[in-house]
mmCIF file of C-alpha atoms in Angstrom:
data_model
loop_
_atom_site.group_PDB
_atom_site.id
_atom_site.type_symbol
_atom_site.label_atom_id
_atom_site.label_comp_id
_atom_site.label_asym_id
_atom_site.label_seq_id
_atom_site.Cartn_x
_atom_site.Cartn_y
_atom_site.Cartn_z
ATOM 1 C CA UNK I 268 230.020 -96.005 -225.593
ATOM 2 C CA UNK I 269 232.088 -96.025 -222.115
ATOM 3 C CA UNK I 270 230.489 -94.919 -218.740
ATOM 4 C CA UNK I 271 232.610 -91.980 -218.240
ATOM 5 C CA UNK I 272 231.383 -90.890 -221.974
ATOM 6 C CA UNK I 273 227.993 -91.455 -220.760
ATOM 7 C CA UNK I 274 228.671 -89.120 -217.493
ATOM 8 C CA UNK I 275 230.378 -86.356 -219.836
ATOM 9 C CA UNK I 276 227.274 -86.407 -222.099
ATOM 10 C CA UNK I 277 224.856 -86.063 -219.037
ATOM 11 C CA UNK I 278 226.803 -83.111 -217.420
ATOM 12 C CA UNK I 279 226.167 -81.616 -220.871
ATOM 13 C CA UNK I 280 222.264 -82.583 -220.873
ATOM 14 C CA UNK I 281 222.587 -81.257 -217.125
ATOM 15 C CA UNK I 282 224.072 -78.094 -218.466
ATOM 16 C CA UNK I 283 222.120 -76.954 -221.101
ATOM 17 C CA UNK I 284 218.896 -77.722 -219.146
ATOM 18 C CA UNK I 285 219.848 -75.728 -215.753
ATOM 19 C CA UNK I 286 221.216 -73.095 -218.176
ATOM 20 C CA UNK I 287 217.630 -72.876 -219.915
ATOM 21 C CA UNK I 288 215.881 -72.758 -215.990
ATOM 22 C CA UNK I 289 218.547 -70.103 -214.857
ATOM 23 C CA UNK I 290 217.104 -68.160 -217.734
ATOM 24 C CA UNK I 291 213.460 -67.932 -217.646
ATOM 25 C CA UNK I 292 212.774 -69.052 -214.356
ATOM 26 C CA UNK I 293 215.720 -68.135 -211.559
ATOM 27 C CA UNK I 294 216.392 -65.087 -213.543
ATOM 28 C CA UNK I 295 212.996 -62.658 -213.935
ATOM 29 C CA UNK I 296 212.162 -64.062 -210.244
ATOM 30 C CA UNK I 297 215.343 -63.032 -208.466
ATOM 31 C CA UNK I 298 216.210 -60.339 -210.750
ATOM 32 C CA UNK I 299 212.623 -58.807 -209.571
ATOM 33 C CA UNK I 300 213.611 -58.918 -205.897
ATOM 34 C CA UNK I 301 217.059 -57.618 -206.039
ATOM 35 C CA UNK I 302 217.172 -55.241 -208.393
ATOM 36 C CA UNK I 303 213.690 -53.016 -208.377
ATOM 37 C CA UNK I 304 214.994 -51.748 -211.998
ATOM 38 C CA UNK I 305 214.367 -55.245 -213.452
ATOM 39 C CA UNK I 306 210.875 -54.374 -213.660
ATOM 40 C CA UNK I 307 210.918 -51.210 -215.889
ATOM 41 C CA UNK I 308 212.672 -52.664 -218.715
ATOM 42 C CA UNK I 309 211.366 -53.738 -221.647
ATOM 43 C CA UNK I 310 210.655 -56.788 -223.213
ATOM 44 C CA UNK I 311 213.772 -56.782 -225.161
ATOM 45 C CA UNK I 312 215.919 -55.869 -222.449
ATOM 46 C CA UNK I 313 214.506 -57.905 -220.209
ATOM 47 C CA UNK I 314 215.534 -60.936 -222.555
ATOM 48 C CA UNK I 315 219.148 -59.136 -222.352
ATOM 49 C CA UNK I 316 219.210 -59.149 -218.776
ATOM 50 C CA UNK I 317 218.142 -62.594 -217.923
ATOM 51 C CA UNK I 318 220.721 -63.557 -220.913
ATOM 52 C CA UNK I 319 223.729 -61.553 -219.480
ATOM 53 C CA UNK I 320 222.808 -62.621 -215.870
ATOM 54 C CA UNK I 321 222.753 -66.682 -217.068
ATOM 55 C CA UNK I 322 226.035 -65.532 -218.985
ATOM 56 C CA UNK I 323 227.592 -63.969 -215.654
ATOM 57 C CA UNK I 324 226.650 -67.385 -213.379
ATOM 58 C CA UNK I 325 228.239 -69.398 -215.857
ATOM 59 C CA UNK I 326 231.823 -67.460 -216.126
ATOM 60 C CA UNK I 327 231.996 -67.672 -212.174
ATOM 61 C CA UNK I 328 231.403 -71.422 -212.313
ATOM 62 C CA UNK I 329 233.633 -72.651 -215.366
ATOM 63 C CA UNK I 330 236.597 -69.829 -213.818
ATOM 64 C CA UNK I 331 237.189 -70.998 -210.958
ATOM 65 C CA UNK I 332 237.213 -75.244 -212.011
ATOM 66 C CA UNK I 333 239.376 -73.527 -214.728
ATOM 67 C CA UNK I 334 242.097 -71.957 -211.825
ATOM 68 C CA UNK I 335 241.715 -75.317 -209.999
ATOM 69 C CA UNK I 336 242.548 -77.187 -213.480
ATOM 70 C CA UNK I 337 245.420 -75.052 -213.792
ATOM 71 C CA UNK I 338 247.484 -74.738 -210.747
ATOM 72 C CA UNK I 339 246.394 -78.379 -209.401
ATOM 73 C CA UNK I 340 246.000 -80.409 -212.038
ATOM 74 C CA UNK I 341 249.713 -81.742 -212.907
ATOM 75 C CA UNK I 342 248.848 -83.937 -215.260
ATOM 76 C CA UNK I 343 247.423 -81.445 -218.130
ATOM 77 C CA UNK I 344 250.146 -79.320 -217.172
ATOM 78 C CA UNK I 345 252.582 -81.870 -217.059
ATOM 79 C CA UNK I 346 251.389 -83.429 -220.812
ATOM 80 C CA UNK I 347 249.302 -80.438 -222.829
ATOM 81 C CA UNK I 348 248.593 -82.614 -225.363
ATOM 82 C CA UNK I 349 247.599 -85.776 -224.095
ATOM 83 C CA UNK I 350 247.505 -85.410 -220.562
ATOM 84 C CA UNK I 351 244.376 -87.136 -218.263
ATOM 85 C CA UNK I 352 241.388 -84.918 -219.703
ATOM 86 C CA UNK I 353 239.055 -85.780 -216.734
ATOM 87 C CA UNK I 354 238.560 -82.754 -215.026
ATOM 88 C CA UNK I 355 238.835 -80.590 -218.272
ATOM 89 C CA UNK I 356 235.751 -82.385 -219.804
ATOM 90 C CA UNK I 357 233.927 -81.724 -217.251
ATOM 91 C CA UNK I 358 234.789 -78.526 -217.136
ATOM 92 C CA UNK I 359 234.170 -78.192 -221.109
ATOM 93 C CA UNK I 360 230.669 -79.713 -220.977
ATOM 94 C CA UNK I 361 229.422 -77.785 -218.615
ATOM 95 C CA UNK I 362 230.581 -75.165 -220.933
ATOM 96 C CA UNK I 363 229.322 -76.916 -224.322
ATOM 97 C CA UNK I 364 225.937 -77.311 -222.594
ATOM 98 C CA UNK I 365 225.634 -73.619 -222.219
ATOM 99 C CA UNK I 366 227.066 -72.794 -225.435
ATOM 100 C CA UNK I 367 224.079 -74.807 -227.222
ATOM 101 C CA UNK I 368 221.935 -73.261 -224.884
ATOM 102 C CA UNK I 369 222.749 -69.610 -224.972
ATOM 103 C CA UNK I 370 222.479 -70.402 -229.034
ATOM 104 C CA UNK I 371 219.442 -71.606 -228.563
ATOM 105 C CA UNK I 372 217.975 -68.609 -226.952
ATOM 106 C CA UNK I 373 220.391 -66.524 -229.139
ATOM 107 C CA UNK I 374 218.379 -67.715 -232.435
ATOM 108 C CA UNK I 375 214.739 -67.653 -230.255
ATOM 109 C CA UNK I 376 215.519 -64.182 -229.684
ATOM 110 C CA UNK I 377 217.202 -62.515 -232.602
ATOM 111 C CA UNK I 378 215.789 -59.476 -232.444
ATOM 112 C CA UNK I 379 216.900 -58.683 -228.733
ATOM 113 C CA UNK I 380 220.342 -60.268 -228.561
ATOM 114 C CA UNK I 381 221.073 -61.600 -231.819
ATOM 115 C CA UNK I 382 224.760 -61.173 -232.436
ATOM 116 C CA UNK I 383 226.649 -62.790 -235.152
ATOM 117 C CA UNK I 384 230.205 -62.167 -233.740
ATOM 118 C CA UNK I 385 228.301 -64.516 -230.574
ATOM 119 C CA UNK I 386 227.332 -66.831 -233.046
ATOM 120 C CA UNK I 387 230.586 -67.171 -234.659
ATOM 121 C CA UNK I 388 232.411 -67.643 -231.316
ATOM 122 C CA UNK I 389 230.074 -69.794 -229.997
ATOM 123 C CA UNK I 390 230.589 -72.155 -232.895
ATOM 124 C CA UNK I 391 234.390 -72.327 -232.997
ATOM 125 C CA UNK I 392 234.315 -73.004 -229.135
ATOM 126 C CA UNK I 393 232.072 -75.707 -229.565
ATOM 127 C CA UNK I 394 234.050 -77.224 -232.755
ATOM 128 C CA UNK I 395 237.439 -77.412 -230.557
ATOM 129 C CA UNK I 396 235.312 -78.938 -227.450
ATOM 130 C CA UNK I 397 233.995 -81.811 -229.989
ATOM 131 C CA UNK I 398 237.695 -83.274 -230.271
ATOM 132 C CA UNK I 399 238.524 -82.754 -225.829
ATOM 133 C CA UNK I 400 235.600 -84.213 -225.003
ATOM 134 C CA UNK I 401 235.052 -86.817 -227.894
ATOM 135 C CA UNK I 402 239.126 -88.041 -228.143
ATOM 136 C CA UNK I 403 240.678 -86.221 -224.779
ATOM 137 C CA UNK I 404 242.879 -84.173 -226.820
ATOM 138 C CA UNK I 405 244.161 -80.481 -225.897
ATOM 139 C CA UNK I 406 243.240 -80.157 -222.335
ATOM 140 C CA UNK I 407 245.383 -77.606 -220.971
ATOM 141 C CA UNK I 408 244.486 -75.520 -224.049
ATOM 142 C CA UNK I 409 240.880 -75.627 -224.127
ATOM 143 C CA UNK I 410 240.779 -75.400 -220.387
ATOM 144 C CA UNK I 411 243.765 -72.164 -220.980
ATOM 145 C CA UNK I 412 240.577 -71.058 -223.258
ATOM 146 C CA UNK I 413 238.028 -70.752 -220.355
ATOM 147 C CA UNK I 414 240.449 -68.136 -218.412
ATOM 148 C CA UNK I 415 238.517 -65.985 -220.658
ATOM 149 C CA UNK I 416 234.933 -66.359 -218.977
ATOM 150 C CA UNK I 417 236.827 -64.123 -215.621
ATOM 151 C CA UNK I 418 236.447 -60.862 -218.148
ATOM 152 C CA UNK I 419 232.408 -62.056 -218.908
ATOM 153 C CA UNK I 420 230.780 -60.550 -214.681
ATOM 154 C CA UNK I 421 232.347 -57.466 -215.633
ATOM 155 C CA UNK I 422 230.983 -56.895 -219.551
ATOM 156 C CA UNK I 423 228.008 -57.805 -218.106
ATOM 157 C CA UNK I 424 227.852 -55.906 -215.590
ATOM 158 C CA UNK I 425 229.003 -52.631 -217.340
ATOM 159 C CA UNK I 426 225.194 -53.534 -219.689
ATOM 160 C CA UNK I 427 223.574 -53.620 -215.819
ATOM 161 C CA UNK I 428 224.697 -50.124 -215.370
ATOM 162 C CA UNK I 429 223.442 -48.903 -218.750
ATOM 163 C CA UNK I 430 220.494 -50.013 -218.479
ATOM 164 C CA UNK I 431 219.557 -49.187 -215.348
ATOM 165 C CA UNK I 432 220.351 -45.499 -216.207
ATOM 166 C CA UNK I 433 224.045 -44.533 -214.374
ATOM 167 C CA UNK I 434 225.627 -42.551 -215.865
ATOM 168 C CA UNK I 435 228.602 -43.330 -217.401
ATOM 169 C CA UNK I 436 230.519 -40.973 -215.013
ATOM 170 C CA UNK I 437 229.097 -42.579 -211.703
ATOM 171 C CA UNK I 438 231.752 -43.730 -209.594
ATOM 172 C CA UNK I 439 230.649 -47.340 -209.863
ATOM 173 C CA UNK I 440 230.185 -47.544 -213.241
ATOM 174 C CA UNK I 441 233.576 -46.173 -213.784
ATOM 175 C CA UNK I 442 235.279 -48.930 -211.037
ATOM 176 C CA UNK I 443 233.239 -51.492 -213.127
ATOM 177 C CA UNK I 444 234.723 -50.196 -216.393
ATOM 178 C CA UNK I 445 238.216 -49.641 -215.631
ATOM 179 C CA UNK I 446 237.950 -53.559 -213.734
ATOM 180 C CA UNK I 447 236.841 -54.686 -216.955
ATOM 181 C CA UNK I 448 239.369 -52.845 -219.596
ATOM 182 C CA UNK I 449 241.807 -54.656 -216.846
ATOM 183 C CA UNK I 450 240.819 -58.153 -216.028
ATOM 184 C CA UNK I 451 239.888 -57.947 -219.950
ATOM 185 C CA UNK I 452 243.490 -57.404 -220.768
ATOM 186 C CA UNK I 453 244.808 -59.819 -218.701
ATOM 187 C CA UNK I 454 243.000 -63.213 -219.044
ATOM 188 C CA UNK I 455 241.942 -62.237 -222.778
ATOM 189 C CA UNK I 456 244.969 -60.444 -224.163
ATOM 190 C CA UNK I 457 248.160 -60.258 -221.946
ATOM 191 C CA UNK I 458 248.117 -64.702 -221.921
ATOM 192 C CA UNK I 459 248.533 -65.138 -225.372
ATOM 193 C CA UNK I 460 252.012 -64.974 -225.183
ATOM 194 C CA UNK I 461 251.758 -67.617 -222.790
ATOM 195 C CA UNK I 462 249.364 -69.866 -224.581
ATOM 196 C CA UNK I 463 250.967 -69.430 -228.333
ATOM 197 C CA UNK I 464 253.971 -70.261 -226.668
ATOM 198 C CA UNK I 465 252.620 -73.792 -225.166
ATOM 199 C CA UNK I 466 251.884 -74.147 -228.662
ATOM 200 C CA UNK I 467 254.975 -73.974 -230.706
ATOM 201 C CA UNK I 468 256.692 -76.130 -227.464
ATOM 202 C CA UNK I 469 254.996 -78.895 -228.463
ATOM 203 C CA UNK I 470 254.717 -78.245 -232.557
ATOM 204 C CA UNK I 471 256.714 -81.210 -234.294
ATOM 205 C CA UNK I 472 256.378 -83.152 -231.074
ATOM 206 C CA UNK I 473 255.087 -86.732 -231.224
ATOM 207 C CA UNK I 474 252.684 -86.111 -228.824
ATOM 208 C CA UNK I 475 251.582 -83.200 -231.740
ATOM 209 C CA UNK I 476 251.455 -85.734 -234.493
ATOM 210 C CA UNK I 477 248.930 -87.896 -232.836
ATOM 211 C CA UNK I 478 246.755 -85.512 -232.563
ATOM 212 C CA UNK I 479 244.092 -85.971 -235.959
ATOM 213 C CA UNK I 480 244.375 -83.414 -238.587
ATOM 214 C CA UNK I 481 241.051 -82.491 -237.866
ATOM 215 C CA UNK I 482 242.101 -81.845 -234.277
ATOM 216 C CA UNK I 483 245.208 -79.451 -235.233
ATOM 217 C CA UNK I 484 242.903 -77.389 -237.625
ATOM 218 C CA UNK I 485 240.460 -76.992 -234.755
ATOM 219 C CA UNK I 486 242.445 -76.033 -232.483
ATOM 220 C CA UNK I 487 245.275 -73.488 -234.071
ATOM 221 C CA UNK I 488 241.486 -72.000 -236.425
ATOM 222 C CA UNK I 489 239.624 -71.819 -233.563
ATOM 223 C CA UNK I 490 242.613 -70.028 -231.061
ATOM 224 C CA UNK I 491 243.275 -67.656 -233.751
ATOM 225 C CA UNK I 492 239.320 -66.801 -234.634
ATOM 226 C CA UNK I 493 239.037 -66.239 -231.130
ATOM 227 C CA UNK I 494 241.794 -64.185 -230.465
ATOM 228 C CA UNK I 495 241.109 -62.220 -233.258
ATOM 229 C CA UNK I 496 237.486 -61.726 -232.042
ATOM 230 C CA UNK I 497 239.028 -60.609 -228.674
ATOM 231 C CA UNK I 498 241.384 -58.134 -230.132
ATOM 232 C CA UNK I 499 238.469 -56.265 -231.904
ATOM 233 C CA UNK I 500 236.695 -55.983 -228.293
ATOM 234 C CA UNK I 501 239.793 -54.904 -226.415
ATOM 235 C CA UNK I 502 239.986 -52.485 -228.592
ATOM 236 C CA UNK I 503 236.153 -51.329 -228.326
ATOM 237 C CA UNK I 504 236.431 -51.928 -224.144
ATOM 238 C CA UNK I 505 239.877 -49.253 -224.405
ATOM 239 C CA UNK I 506 238.483 -46.579 -226.520
ATOM 240 C CA UNK I 507 235.406 -46.725 -224.455
ATOM 241 C CA UNK I 508 236.882 -46.630 -221.241
ATOM 242 C CA UNK I 509 239.352 -43.561 -222.257
ATOM 243 C CA UNK I 510 236.585 -41.829 -223.334
ATOM 244 C CA UNK I 511 234.854 -42.365 -219.997
ATOM 245 C CA UNK I 512 237.905 -41.459 -218.376
ATOM 246 C CA UNK I 513 238.788 -37.831 -220.290
ATOM 247 C CA UNK I 514 235.232 -36.994 -219.828
ATOM 248 C CA UNK I 515 235.301 -37.724 -215.905
ATOM 249 C CA UNK I 516 238.646 -35.496 -215.867
ATOM 250 C CA UNK I 517 236.639 -32.737 -217.784
ATOM 251 C CA UNK I 518 233.577 -32.517 -216.164
ATOM 252 C CA UNK I 519 236.037 -32.222 -212.570
ATOM 253 C CA UNK I 520 236.690 -28.949 -212.880
ATOM 254 C CA UNK I 521 233.754 -27.523 -214.133
ATOM 255 C CA UNK I 522 232.073 -28.890 -211.003
ATOM 256 C CA UNK I 523 234.682 -27.033 -208.488
ATOM 257 C CA UNK I 524 234.505 -24.024 -210.574
ATOM 258 C CA UNK I 525 230.235 -24.503 -209.964
ATOM 259 C CA UNK I 526 231.294 -24.684 -206.326
ATOM 260 C CA UNK I 527 233.219 -21.333 -206.125
ATOM 261 C CA UNK I 528 230.939 -19.155 -207.928
ATOM 262 C CA UNK I 529 228.438 -20.868 -205.578
#
């Protein structure tokens, strides 16, 4: 194994251990001091709270690294199939460690945070990342996929507000809900034409046929699988956001009428 491959393996292992440590130690300690409501949660809620806290930290770290690569890594942007994957591999190895850590937690705490869609999502991503880390192929597309992580903090924050008892029509909850719908659409739905047009632009080229059949299958299958779930999630988020906004508009006239009568 060459030194760089050993480094990638080390980063993945360190990432796995770090996210386990954040889940079991850092999140419970920090959350109990930052949010007094954490101590009032039941056991299952605390498990999901810690899981979502770690998820948010991972999303911010990897997402910012992803943006840097997207804007400043010329080798990857010029050759999306075989460009120098050094930075992408480092970023993907961090995500790989996180995904394996999260899968372990999902299976161990299945009654609290078990979700078959998350299992499918993680396995599909790991299947695709195997080819990125093992053969250095498709770095642009792997990095582009990580843009989706920017929607994660808002999704998690929505759950935090809910479990802490914030009303759905409260200003913090509504602001986060609108931001969540906007960011989710922007980084998971609106980017699909860009992603698939870039995929079509390399289809049939010499670089494309250098990718193994397994790599091409992982690339196309994982992309379609993940985007089907993204569309399903977007539909749920949009419906939820619409219902909350509609209920808030209905409650305003009632509160105004009550104010006039009083």
